[in-house]
XYZ file of C-alpha atoms in Angstrom:
644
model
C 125.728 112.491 53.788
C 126.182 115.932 55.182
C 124.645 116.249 59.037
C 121.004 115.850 59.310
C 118.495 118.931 59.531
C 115.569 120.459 58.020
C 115.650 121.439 54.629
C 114.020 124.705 54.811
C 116.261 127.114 53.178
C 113.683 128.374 50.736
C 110.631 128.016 52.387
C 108.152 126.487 55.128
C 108.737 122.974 55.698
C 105.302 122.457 56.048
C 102.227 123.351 53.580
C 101.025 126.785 52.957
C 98.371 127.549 55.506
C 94.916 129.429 54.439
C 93.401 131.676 56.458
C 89.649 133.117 55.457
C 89.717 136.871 54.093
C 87.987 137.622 57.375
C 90.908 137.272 59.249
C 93.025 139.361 56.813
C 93.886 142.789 57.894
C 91.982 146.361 56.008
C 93.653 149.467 55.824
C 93.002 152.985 53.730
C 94.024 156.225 53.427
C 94.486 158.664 55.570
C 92.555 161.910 54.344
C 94.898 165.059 55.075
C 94.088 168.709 55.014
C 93.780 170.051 51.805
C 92.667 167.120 49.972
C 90.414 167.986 46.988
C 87.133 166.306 45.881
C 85.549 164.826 42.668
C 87.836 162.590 40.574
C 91.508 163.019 39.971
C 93.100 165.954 37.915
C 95.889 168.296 37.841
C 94.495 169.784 40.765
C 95.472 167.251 42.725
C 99.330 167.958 42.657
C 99.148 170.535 45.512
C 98.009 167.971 47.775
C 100.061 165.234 46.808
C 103.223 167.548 46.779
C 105.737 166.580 49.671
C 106.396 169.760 51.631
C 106.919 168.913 55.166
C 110.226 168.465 56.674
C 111.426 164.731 56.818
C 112.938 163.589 60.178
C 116.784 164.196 60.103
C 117.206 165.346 56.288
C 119.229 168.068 56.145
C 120.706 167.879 52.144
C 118.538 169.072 49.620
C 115.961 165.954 47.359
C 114.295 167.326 44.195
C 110.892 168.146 44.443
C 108.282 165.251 45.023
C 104.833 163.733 44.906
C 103.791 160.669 47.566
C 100.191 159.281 48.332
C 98.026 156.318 47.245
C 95.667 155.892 44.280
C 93.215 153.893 44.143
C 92.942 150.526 41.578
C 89.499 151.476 40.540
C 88.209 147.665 41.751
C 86.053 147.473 44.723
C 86.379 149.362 47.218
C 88.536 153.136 47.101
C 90.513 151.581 49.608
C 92.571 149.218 47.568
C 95.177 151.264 46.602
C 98.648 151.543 45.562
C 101.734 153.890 47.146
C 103.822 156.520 45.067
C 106.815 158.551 45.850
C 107.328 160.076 42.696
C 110.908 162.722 42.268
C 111.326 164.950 39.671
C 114.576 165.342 37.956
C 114.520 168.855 37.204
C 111.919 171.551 38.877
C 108.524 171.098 37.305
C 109.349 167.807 34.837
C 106.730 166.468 36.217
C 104.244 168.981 36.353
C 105.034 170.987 32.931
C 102.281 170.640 30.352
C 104.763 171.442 27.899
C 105.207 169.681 24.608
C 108.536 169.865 24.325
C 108.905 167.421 26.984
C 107.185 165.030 25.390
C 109.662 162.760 24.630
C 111.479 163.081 28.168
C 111.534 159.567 29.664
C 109.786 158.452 33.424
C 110.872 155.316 34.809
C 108.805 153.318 38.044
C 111.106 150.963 40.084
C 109.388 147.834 41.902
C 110.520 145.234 44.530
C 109.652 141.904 44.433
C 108.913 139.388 47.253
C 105.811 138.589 46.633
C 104.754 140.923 49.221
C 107.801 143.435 49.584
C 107.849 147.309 49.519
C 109.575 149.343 47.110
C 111.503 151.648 49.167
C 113.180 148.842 50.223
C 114.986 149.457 46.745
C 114.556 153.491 47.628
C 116.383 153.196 50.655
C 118.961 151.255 49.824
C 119.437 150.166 46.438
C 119.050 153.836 43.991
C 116.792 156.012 45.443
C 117.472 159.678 46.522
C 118.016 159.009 50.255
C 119.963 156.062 51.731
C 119.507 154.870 55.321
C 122.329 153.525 57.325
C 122.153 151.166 59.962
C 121.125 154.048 62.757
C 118.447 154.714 60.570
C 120.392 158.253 59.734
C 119.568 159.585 56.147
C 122.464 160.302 53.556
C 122.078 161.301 50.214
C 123.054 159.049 47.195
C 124.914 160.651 44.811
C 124.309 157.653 42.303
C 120.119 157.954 43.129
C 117.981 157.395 39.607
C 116.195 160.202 39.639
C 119.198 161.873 38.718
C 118.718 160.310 35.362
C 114.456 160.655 34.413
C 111.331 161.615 36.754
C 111.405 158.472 39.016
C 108.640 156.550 40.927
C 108.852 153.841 43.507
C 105.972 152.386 43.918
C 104.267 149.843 46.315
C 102.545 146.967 45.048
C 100.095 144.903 45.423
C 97.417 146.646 47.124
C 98.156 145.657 50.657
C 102.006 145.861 50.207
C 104.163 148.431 52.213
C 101.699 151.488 51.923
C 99.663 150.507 49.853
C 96.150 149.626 51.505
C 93.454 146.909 51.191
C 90.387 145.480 52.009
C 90.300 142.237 54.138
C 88.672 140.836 50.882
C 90.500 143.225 48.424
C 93.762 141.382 47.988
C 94.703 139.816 44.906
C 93.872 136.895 43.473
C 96.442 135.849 41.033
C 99.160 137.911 38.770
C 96.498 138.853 35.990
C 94.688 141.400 38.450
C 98.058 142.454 39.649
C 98.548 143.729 35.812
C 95.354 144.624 35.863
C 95.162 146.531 39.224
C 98.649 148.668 38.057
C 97.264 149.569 34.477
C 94.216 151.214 36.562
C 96.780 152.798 39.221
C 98.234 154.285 36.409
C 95.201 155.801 34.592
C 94.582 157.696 37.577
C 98.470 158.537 37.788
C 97.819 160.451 34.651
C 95.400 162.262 35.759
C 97.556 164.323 38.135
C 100.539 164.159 36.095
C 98.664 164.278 32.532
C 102.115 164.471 30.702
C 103.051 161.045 31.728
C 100.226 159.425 29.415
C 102.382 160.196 26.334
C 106.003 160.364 27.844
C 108.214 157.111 26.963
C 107.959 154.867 30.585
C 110.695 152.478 31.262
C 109.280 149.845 34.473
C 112.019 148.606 36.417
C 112.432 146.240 38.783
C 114.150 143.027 40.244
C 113.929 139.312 41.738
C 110.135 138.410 41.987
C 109.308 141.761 39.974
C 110.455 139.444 37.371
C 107.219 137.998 37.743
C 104.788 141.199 38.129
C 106.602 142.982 35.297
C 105.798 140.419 32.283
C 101.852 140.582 33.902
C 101.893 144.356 33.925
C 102.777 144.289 30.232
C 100.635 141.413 29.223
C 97.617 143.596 31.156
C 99.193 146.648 28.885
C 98.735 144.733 25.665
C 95.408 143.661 26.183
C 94.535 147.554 26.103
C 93.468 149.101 23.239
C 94.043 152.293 25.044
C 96.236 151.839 27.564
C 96.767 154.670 30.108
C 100.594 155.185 29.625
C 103.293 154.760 26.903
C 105.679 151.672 27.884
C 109.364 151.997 26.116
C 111.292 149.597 27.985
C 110.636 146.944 31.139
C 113.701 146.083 32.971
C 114.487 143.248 34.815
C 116.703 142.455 37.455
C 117.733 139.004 38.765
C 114.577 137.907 37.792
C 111.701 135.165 38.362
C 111.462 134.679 34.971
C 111.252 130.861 34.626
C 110.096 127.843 36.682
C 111.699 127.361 40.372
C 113.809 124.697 39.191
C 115.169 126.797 36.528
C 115.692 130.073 38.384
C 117.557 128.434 41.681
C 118.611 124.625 41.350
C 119.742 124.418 38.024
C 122.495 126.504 37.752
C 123.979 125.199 40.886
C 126.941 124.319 39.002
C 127.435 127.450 37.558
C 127.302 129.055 40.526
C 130.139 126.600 41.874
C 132.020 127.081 38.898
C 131.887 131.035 39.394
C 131.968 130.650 43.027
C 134.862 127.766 43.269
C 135.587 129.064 47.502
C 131.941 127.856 48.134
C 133.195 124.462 47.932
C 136.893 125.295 49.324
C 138.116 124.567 45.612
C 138.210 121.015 46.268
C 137.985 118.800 42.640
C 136.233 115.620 44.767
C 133.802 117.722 45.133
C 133.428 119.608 41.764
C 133.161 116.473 40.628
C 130.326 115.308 42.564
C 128.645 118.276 42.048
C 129.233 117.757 38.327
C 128.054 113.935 38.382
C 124.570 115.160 40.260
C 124.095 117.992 38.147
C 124.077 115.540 35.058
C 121.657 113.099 36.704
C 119.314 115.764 37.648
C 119.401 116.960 33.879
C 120.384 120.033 35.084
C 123.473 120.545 32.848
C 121.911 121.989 29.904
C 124.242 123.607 26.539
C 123.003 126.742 25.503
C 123.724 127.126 21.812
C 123.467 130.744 20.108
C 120.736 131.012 18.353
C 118.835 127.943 19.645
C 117.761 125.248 17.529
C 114.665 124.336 19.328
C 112.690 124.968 22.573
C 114.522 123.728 25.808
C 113.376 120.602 27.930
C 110.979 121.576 30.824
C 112.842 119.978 33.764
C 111.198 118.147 36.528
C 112.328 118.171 39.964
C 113.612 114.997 41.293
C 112.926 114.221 45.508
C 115.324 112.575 47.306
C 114.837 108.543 48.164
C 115.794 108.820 51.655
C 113.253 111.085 52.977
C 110.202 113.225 52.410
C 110.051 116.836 51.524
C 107.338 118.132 52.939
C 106.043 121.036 50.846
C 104.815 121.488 47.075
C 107.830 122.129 45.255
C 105.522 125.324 44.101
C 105.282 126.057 47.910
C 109.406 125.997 47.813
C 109.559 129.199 45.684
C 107.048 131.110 46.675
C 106.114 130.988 50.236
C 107.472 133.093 52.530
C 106.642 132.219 56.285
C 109.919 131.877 57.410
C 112.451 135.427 56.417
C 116.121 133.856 55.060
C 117.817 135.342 58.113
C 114.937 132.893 60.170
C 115.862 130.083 57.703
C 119.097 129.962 58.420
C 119.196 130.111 62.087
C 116.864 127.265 62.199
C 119.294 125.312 60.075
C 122.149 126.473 62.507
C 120.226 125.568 65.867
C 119.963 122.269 64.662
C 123.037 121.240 62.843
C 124.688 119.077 64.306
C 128.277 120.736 63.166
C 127.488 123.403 65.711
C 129.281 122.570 68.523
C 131.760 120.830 66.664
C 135.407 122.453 66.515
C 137.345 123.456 63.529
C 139.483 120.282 63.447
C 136.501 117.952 64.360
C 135.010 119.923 60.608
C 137.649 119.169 58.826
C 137.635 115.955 59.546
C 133.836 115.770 59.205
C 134.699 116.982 55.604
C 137.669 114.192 54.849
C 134.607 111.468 56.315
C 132.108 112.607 53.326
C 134.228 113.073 50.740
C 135.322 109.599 51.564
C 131.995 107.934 51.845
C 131.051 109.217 47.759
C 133.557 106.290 47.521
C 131.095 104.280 48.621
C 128.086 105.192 46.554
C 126.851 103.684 43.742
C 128.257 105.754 40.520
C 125.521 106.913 38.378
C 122.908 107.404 40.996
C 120.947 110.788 42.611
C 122.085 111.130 46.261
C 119.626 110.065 48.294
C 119.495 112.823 50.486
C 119.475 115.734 48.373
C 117.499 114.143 45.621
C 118.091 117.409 42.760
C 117.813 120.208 45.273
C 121.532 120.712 44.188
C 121.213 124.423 45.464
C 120.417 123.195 49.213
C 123.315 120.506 48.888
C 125.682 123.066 48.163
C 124.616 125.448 50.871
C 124.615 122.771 53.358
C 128.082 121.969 52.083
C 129.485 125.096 52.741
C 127.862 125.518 56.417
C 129.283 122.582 57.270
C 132.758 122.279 55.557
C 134.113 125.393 54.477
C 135.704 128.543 55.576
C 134.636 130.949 56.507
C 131.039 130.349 56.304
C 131.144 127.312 58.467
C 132.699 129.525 61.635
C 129.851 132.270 61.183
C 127.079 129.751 60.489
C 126.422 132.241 57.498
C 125.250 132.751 53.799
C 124.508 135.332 52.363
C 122.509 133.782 49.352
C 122.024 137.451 47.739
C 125.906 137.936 47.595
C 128.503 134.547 48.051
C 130.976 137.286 48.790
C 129.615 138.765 51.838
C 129.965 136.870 55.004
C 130.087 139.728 57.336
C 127.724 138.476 59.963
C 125.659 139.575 61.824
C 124.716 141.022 58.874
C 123.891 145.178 58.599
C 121.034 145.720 59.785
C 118.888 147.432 56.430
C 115.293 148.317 58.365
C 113.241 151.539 56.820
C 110.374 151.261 58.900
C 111.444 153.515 61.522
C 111.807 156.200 59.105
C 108.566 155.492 57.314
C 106.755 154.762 60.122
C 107.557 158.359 62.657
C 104.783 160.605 62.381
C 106.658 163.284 60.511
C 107.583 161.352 57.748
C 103.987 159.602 57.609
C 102.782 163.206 57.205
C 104.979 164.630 54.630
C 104.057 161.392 52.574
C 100.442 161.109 53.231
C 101.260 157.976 54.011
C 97.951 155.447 55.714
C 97.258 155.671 59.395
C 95.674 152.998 59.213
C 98.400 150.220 59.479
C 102.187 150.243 59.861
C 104.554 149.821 56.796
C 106.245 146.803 56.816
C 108.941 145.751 54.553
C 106.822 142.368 53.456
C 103.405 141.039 54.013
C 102.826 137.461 54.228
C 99.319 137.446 52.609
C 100.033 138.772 49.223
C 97.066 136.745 47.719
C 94.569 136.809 49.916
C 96.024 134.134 52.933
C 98.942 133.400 55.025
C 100.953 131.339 52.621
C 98.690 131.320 50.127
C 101.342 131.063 46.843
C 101.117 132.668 43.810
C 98.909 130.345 41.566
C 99.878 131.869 38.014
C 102.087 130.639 35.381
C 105.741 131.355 35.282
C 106.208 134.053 32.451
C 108.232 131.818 30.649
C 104.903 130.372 29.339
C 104.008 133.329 27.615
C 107.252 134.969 27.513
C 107.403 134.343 22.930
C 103.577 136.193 22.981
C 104.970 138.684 25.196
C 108.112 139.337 22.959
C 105.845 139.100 19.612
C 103.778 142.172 21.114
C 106.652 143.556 22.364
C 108.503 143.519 18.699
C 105.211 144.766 17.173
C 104.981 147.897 19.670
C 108.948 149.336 19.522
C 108.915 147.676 23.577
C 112.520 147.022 24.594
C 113.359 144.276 26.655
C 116.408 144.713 29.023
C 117.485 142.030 31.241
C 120.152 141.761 33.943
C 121.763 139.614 36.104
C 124.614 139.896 39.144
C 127.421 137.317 38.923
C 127.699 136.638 42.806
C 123.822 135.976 43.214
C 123.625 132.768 44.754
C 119.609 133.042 44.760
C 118.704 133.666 41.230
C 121.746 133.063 39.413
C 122.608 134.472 35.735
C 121.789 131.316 34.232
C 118.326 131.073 35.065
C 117.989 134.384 32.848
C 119.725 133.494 29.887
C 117.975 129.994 29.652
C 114.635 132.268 29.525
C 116.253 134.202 27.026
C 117.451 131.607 24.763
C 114.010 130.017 25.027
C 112.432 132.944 23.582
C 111.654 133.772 19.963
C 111.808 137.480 19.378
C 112.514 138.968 16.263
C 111.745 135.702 14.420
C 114.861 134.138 16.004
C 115.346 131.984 18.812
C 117.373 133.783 21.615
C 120.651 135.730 20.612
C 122.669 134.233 17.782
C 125.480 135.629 19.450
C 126.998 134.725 23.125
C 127.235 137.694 25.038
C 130.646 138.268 25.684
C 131.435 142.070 25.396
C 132.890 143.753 28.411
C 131.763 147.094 29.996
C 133.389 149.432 32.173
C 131.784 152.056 34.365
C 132.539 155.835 34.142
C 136.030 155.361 35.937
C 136.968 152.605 33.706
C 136.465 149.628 36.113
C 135.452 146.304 34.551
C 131.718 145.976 35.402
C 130.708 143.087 33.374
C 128.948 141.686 29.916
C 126.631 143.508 27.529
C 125.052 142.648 24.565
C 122.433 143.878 22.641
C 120.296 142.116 19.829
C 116.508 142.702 17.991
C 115.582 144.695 20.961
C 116.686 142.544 23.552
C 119.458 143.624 25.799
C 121.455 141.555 28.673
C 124.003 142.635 30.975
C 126.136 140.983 33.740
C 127.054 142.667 36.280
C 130.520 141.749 37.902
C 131.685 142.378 41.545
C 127.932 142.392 43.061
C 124.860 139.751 43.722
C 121.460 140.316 43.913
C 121.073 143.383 44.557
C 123.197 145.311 41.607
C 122.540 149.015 42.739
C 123.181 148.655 46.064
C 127.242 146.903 46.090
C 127.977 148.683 42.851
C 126.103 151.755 42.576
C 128.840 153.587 39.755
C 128.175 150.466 37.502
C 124.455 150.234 37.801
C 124.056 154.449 37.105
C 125.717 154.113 33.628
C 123.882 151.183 32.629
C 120.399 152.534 33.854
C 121.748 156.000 31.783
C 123.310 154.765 28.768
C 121.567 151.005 27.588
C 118.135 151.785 29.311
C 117.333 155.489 29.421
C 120.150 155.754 26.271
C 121.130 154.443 23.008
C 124.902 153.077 23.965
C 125.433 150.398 21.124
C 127.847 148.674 22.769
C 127.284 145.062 22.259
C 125.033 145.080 19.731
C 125.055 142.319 16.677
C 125.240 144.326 13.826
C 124.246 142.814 10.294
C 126.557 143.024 7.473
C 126.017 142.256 3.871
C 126.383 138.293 2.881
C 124.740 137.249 6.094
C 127.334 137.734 7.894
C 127.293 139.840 11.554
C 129.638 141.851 13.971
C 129.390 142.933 17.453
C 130.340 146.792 18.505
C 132.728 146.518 20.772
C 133.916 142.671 20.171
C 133.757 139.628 21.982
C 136.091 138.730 24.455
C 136.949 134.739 24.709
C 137.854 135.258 28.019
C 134.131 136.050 28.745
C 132.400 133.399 26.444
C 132.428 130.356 29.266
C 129.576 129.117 30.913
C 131.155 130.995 34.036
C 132.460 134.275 34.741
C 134.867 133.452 37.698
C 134.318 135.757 40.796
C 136.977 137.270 42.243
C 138.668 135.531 45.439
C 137.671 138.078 48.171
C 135.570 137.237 50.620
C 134.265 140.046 52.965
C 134.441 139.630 56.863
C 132.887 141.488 59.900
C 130.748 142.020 62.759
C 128.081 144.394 61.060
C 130.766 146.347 58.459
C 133.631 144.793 56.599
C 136.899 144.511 58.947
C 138.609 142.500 56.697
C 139.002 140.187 53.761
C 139.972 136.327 53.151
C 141.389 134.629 50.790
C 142.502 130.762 49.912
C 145.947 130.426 49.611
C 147.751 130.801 46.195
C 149.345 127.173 46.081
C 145.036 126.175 46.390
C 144.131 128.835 44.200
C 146.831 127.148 41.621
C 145.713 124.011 41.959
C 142.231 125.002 41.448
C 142.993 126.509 38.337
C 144.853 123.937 36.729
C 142.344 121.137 37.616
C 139.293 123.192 36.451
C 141.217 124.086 33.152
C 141.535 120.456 32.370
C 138.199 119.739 33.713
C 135.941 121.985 31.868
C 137.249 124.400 29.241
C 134.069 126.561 29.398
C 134.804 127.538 33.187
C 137.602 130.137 31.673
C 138.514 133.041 34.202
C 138.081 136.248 33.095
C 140.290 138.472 33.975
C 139.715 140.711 37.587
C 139.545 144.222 38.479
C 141.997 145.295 40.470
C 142.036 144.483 44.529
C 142.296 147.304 46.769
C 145.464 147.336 48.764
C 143.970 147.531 51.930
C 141.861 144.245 53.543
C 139.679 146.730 55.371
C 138.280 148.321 52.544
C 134.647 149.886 53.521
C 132.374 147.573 51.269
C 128.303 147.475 50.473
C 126.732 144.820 52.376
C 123.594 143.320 52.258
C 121.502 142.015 54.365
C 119.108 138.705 54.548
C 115.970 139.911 54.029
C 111.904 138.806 54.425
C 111.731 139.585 50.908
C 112.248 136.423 48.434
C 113.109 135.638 46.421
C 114.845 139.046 46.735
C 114.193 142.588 47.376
């Protein structure tokens, strides 16, 4: 058994606690000069345009829109937040129809609860913010590719205001709440109602997204014309699904998170298979996959719904883990005292009864193997450290990624026409209407076929995407939602997706595939939060699979039944794990340097996991820079979850 402490690493170890709406905080608009009356219209642009200086911006940002609209439910002050840029001058104010067919894209956060311009400010908008809160501009920014809104949402989140009574009750009226932020959208930027919208987003926007477009279904005139939705790392499935099961996955991708050791592999392996966790995906499927329960452990209470677990967000990560550092007991402990600590557990699985779930753990495989690597291995058990976003980044302390002094100073509030009414705040803890009140609403896996059915019927492409180092939502949790889904009268791709992309320099950046509009990608070299640690990779794919017509990757039929793939598959990429590469970044706020296992373990590792599993196979590694100070993204912990 690994050192006693709280198992908290997702969420409060306690129950969600309700507070009455009374207690809840209201906020509106702030009214600025100029603002017109009666409802919205074109006339409106003027006083939404951003003119004003913003504090420290010296490079030139296209022109752009930023204020809150209302939901049109209740009061006027439950509104959303836009900061809408133009990619040429007047795209988004033409009435021409020649630009009819000119795409618009929204991005969205997740959380529940967090802003957009988290995403904005450092993931792919227009300005990026470095850890002295300076402003750069980012030459890889998506409005460089369509008209572009981030937007906050739910009414409450970031700036986006609410009523004390006003905040949402469940994920329908979120889809309800943005179809009617959008109908008043259109009535500034009329164009948009017919223009082809792609809705982006990532981590628990995996949840909003599918409940925007179920709310856009049930329209028989909805306000705006979706083409795409596009999801990132996403909440797509069941808790259990999206974050415990592929624990093994992630070990087998991630083989330094366990130090490379086979004892434990094998463990690892052994619980995995009494949890029911080690499910085969077959291409297509035969037949709709198990729902999987979530075992506790014997030898102790958890004390929180395992619905509480994924969704409740009292404690922030970076919290989380400091509370399980201040009361391991490896913390005083020195390196040689750990090692042996290590040799001690490894030797007391000798001693358990084969065949059984450990006791401790129960299936929360995920917080074993965190635990483990606190405890046991380099480097993460000298920092007291993971980065659950990105395995490969254990620079600690971690850069600092804050907006809020930039959004909250007076100038910028101003040039925005941004509320007065309340601070922005990167997440709000009372998403639906109390302190740790959860989200109550089905997973979208539960509707997911219906959802796909429509979306087959109305020409709406579905793009999906994952990052290989993402230790909170790994890829397998998406393509278990995908092969679970009928769409196109098939069950899930008939093909594995195993064809490798390169970005515009040529670098391997992953897996795409393509099939009955559906389209997956992997992204290599990155985690959770793809635009942000490999911004090159994540511009071509928003430009050439979403915004474009790339048809790399797609099954193609051919006469006799028979089918192809542009671009091939690569057996190299057709295990259940794309192995990450063996860097791991180190640092005190930046990357200083890098580490990595020795060869002769490296070897070893590879030899034993060849004979062990032949669907772990190691695909092959972009090239390492020569230096081991290499400047690198980072990212942060964050009160987001699960993500921004």
């Amino acid at each position: 058994m690994l050192c006693s402490r709280a198992l908290v690493s997702l969420a409060l170890a306690v129950l969600p606690l309700v507070v009455s709406q009374d207690s809840l905080p209201s906020s509106w608009p702030h009214d600025y000069p100029g603002k017109p009356s009666g409802d919205f219209s074109p006339s409106w642009q003027n006083y939404f345009r951003v003119t004003d200086p913003l504090p420290n911006v010296t490079f030139p940002l296209g022109r752009s829109y930023a204020g809150n609209l209302p939901v049109n439910r209740g009061s006027p002050n439950n509104t959303l937040f836009f900061w809408g840029f133009e990619k040429t001058a007047g795209s988004l104010t033409s009435t021409s129809s020649r630009r009819r067919d000119e795409p618009w894209a929204i991005w969205l956060n997740g959380g529940p609860g967090s802003s957009s311009f988290y995403g904005f400010f450092f993931e792919n908008g227009p300005i990026s913010l470095g850890p002295d809160w300076r402003p750069s501009s980012n030459q890889y920014s998506w409005d460089k590719l369509a008209d572009y809104f981030w937007i906050d949402q739910p009414v409450g989140v970031g700036h986006a205001t609410a009523t004390s009574d006003g905040y949402v009750a469940d994920e329908d009226q979120i889809g309800r709440d943005f179809m009617q932020f959008l109908s008043n959208l259109v009535k500034v930027f009329p164009s948009l109602k017919t223009r082809p919208l792609h809705l982006t987003g990532e981590s628990y926007a995996g949840t909003y997204i599918p409940y925007i477009l179920k709310a856009y279904f049930q329209m028989s005139d909805p306000p705006v014309k979706i083409q795409n939705i596009v999801i990132g790392d996403g909440t797509l499935t069941s808790g259990v699904v999206w974050n415990l099961l592929p624990t093994m996955q992630v070990i087998e991708t991630f083989p330094q998170l366990i130090g490379y050791d086979p004892v434990v592999y094998k463990y690892f392996k052994e619980q995995s298979h009494l949890c029911g966790y080690d499910l085969n995906l077959t291409y297509p499927e035969d037949g709709v996959l198990p729902d999987i329960p979530l075992r506790q452990p014997r030898d102790r209470d958890i004390p929180f719904l395992a619905a509480a677990r994924f969704h409740t967000r009292g404690l922030t990560l970076t919290q989380t883990l400091q509370k399980r550092y201040e009361e391991s007991e490896v913390k005083g402990l020195h390196r040689r005292d750990r090692d042996l600590r290590r040799e001690l557990w490894k030797r007391d699985l000798s001693d358990r009864v084969n065949g059984t779930i450990d006791p401790w753990y129960g299936c929360f495989l995920w917080d074993m193997a965190m635990d483990y690597a606190l405890n046991f291995t380099y480097p993460w058990n000298e920092v007291q450290y993971l980065d659950v976003y990105d395995l490969a980044d254990v620079v600690f302390p971690p850069v600092e990624k804050d907006a809020s002094v930039f959004l909250n100073d007076p100038a910028t509030r101003k040039a925005l026409h941004a509320p007065t009414s309340k601070d922005w705040v990167l997440n709000i803890p009372h998403t639906f209407g109390g302190v740790g009140t959860i989200d109550p609403s089905p997973v979208p896996i539960t509707f997911l076929t219906e959802l796909a059915t429509n979306a087959t019927a109305k020409n709406v492409g579905i793009i999906l995407y994952s990052g290989n180092n993402d230790f909170l939502i790994p890829r397998l949790g998406t393509e278990i939602a995908i092969q679970n889904t009928t769409f196109g009268g098939i069950q899930g791709f008939t093909k594995k997706p195993s064809t490798r992309w390169n970005d515009d320099t040529g670098k391997f950046a992953g897996i795409i595939h393509q099939e009955r509009g559906w389209k997956y990608a992997l992204f290599y070299g990155t985690g959770h939060l793809v635009p942000s640690a490999v911004p090159r990779a994540a511009y071509r794919f928003v430009r050439d699979f979403v915004l474009g017509n790339d048809p790399l990757g797609s099954v193609v039929q051919l006469p006799g039944g028979q089918s192809m793939v542009v671009g091939g598959q690569d057996p190299s990429l057709q295990g259940k794990a794309l192995q990450a590469a063996p860097d791991l970044y180190l640092g005190e706020g930046a990357t200083q340097s890098t580490y990595i296992a020795p060869a002769a373990t490296r070897a070893a590792w590879s030899s034993f996991i060849a004979t062990e599993t032949a669907t772990a196979t190691r695909a092959p590694s972009p090239p390492r820079s020569a230096s081991s100070t290499t400047k690198r993204h980072h990212r942060a912990l964050r009160t987001e979850a699960p993500t921004p």
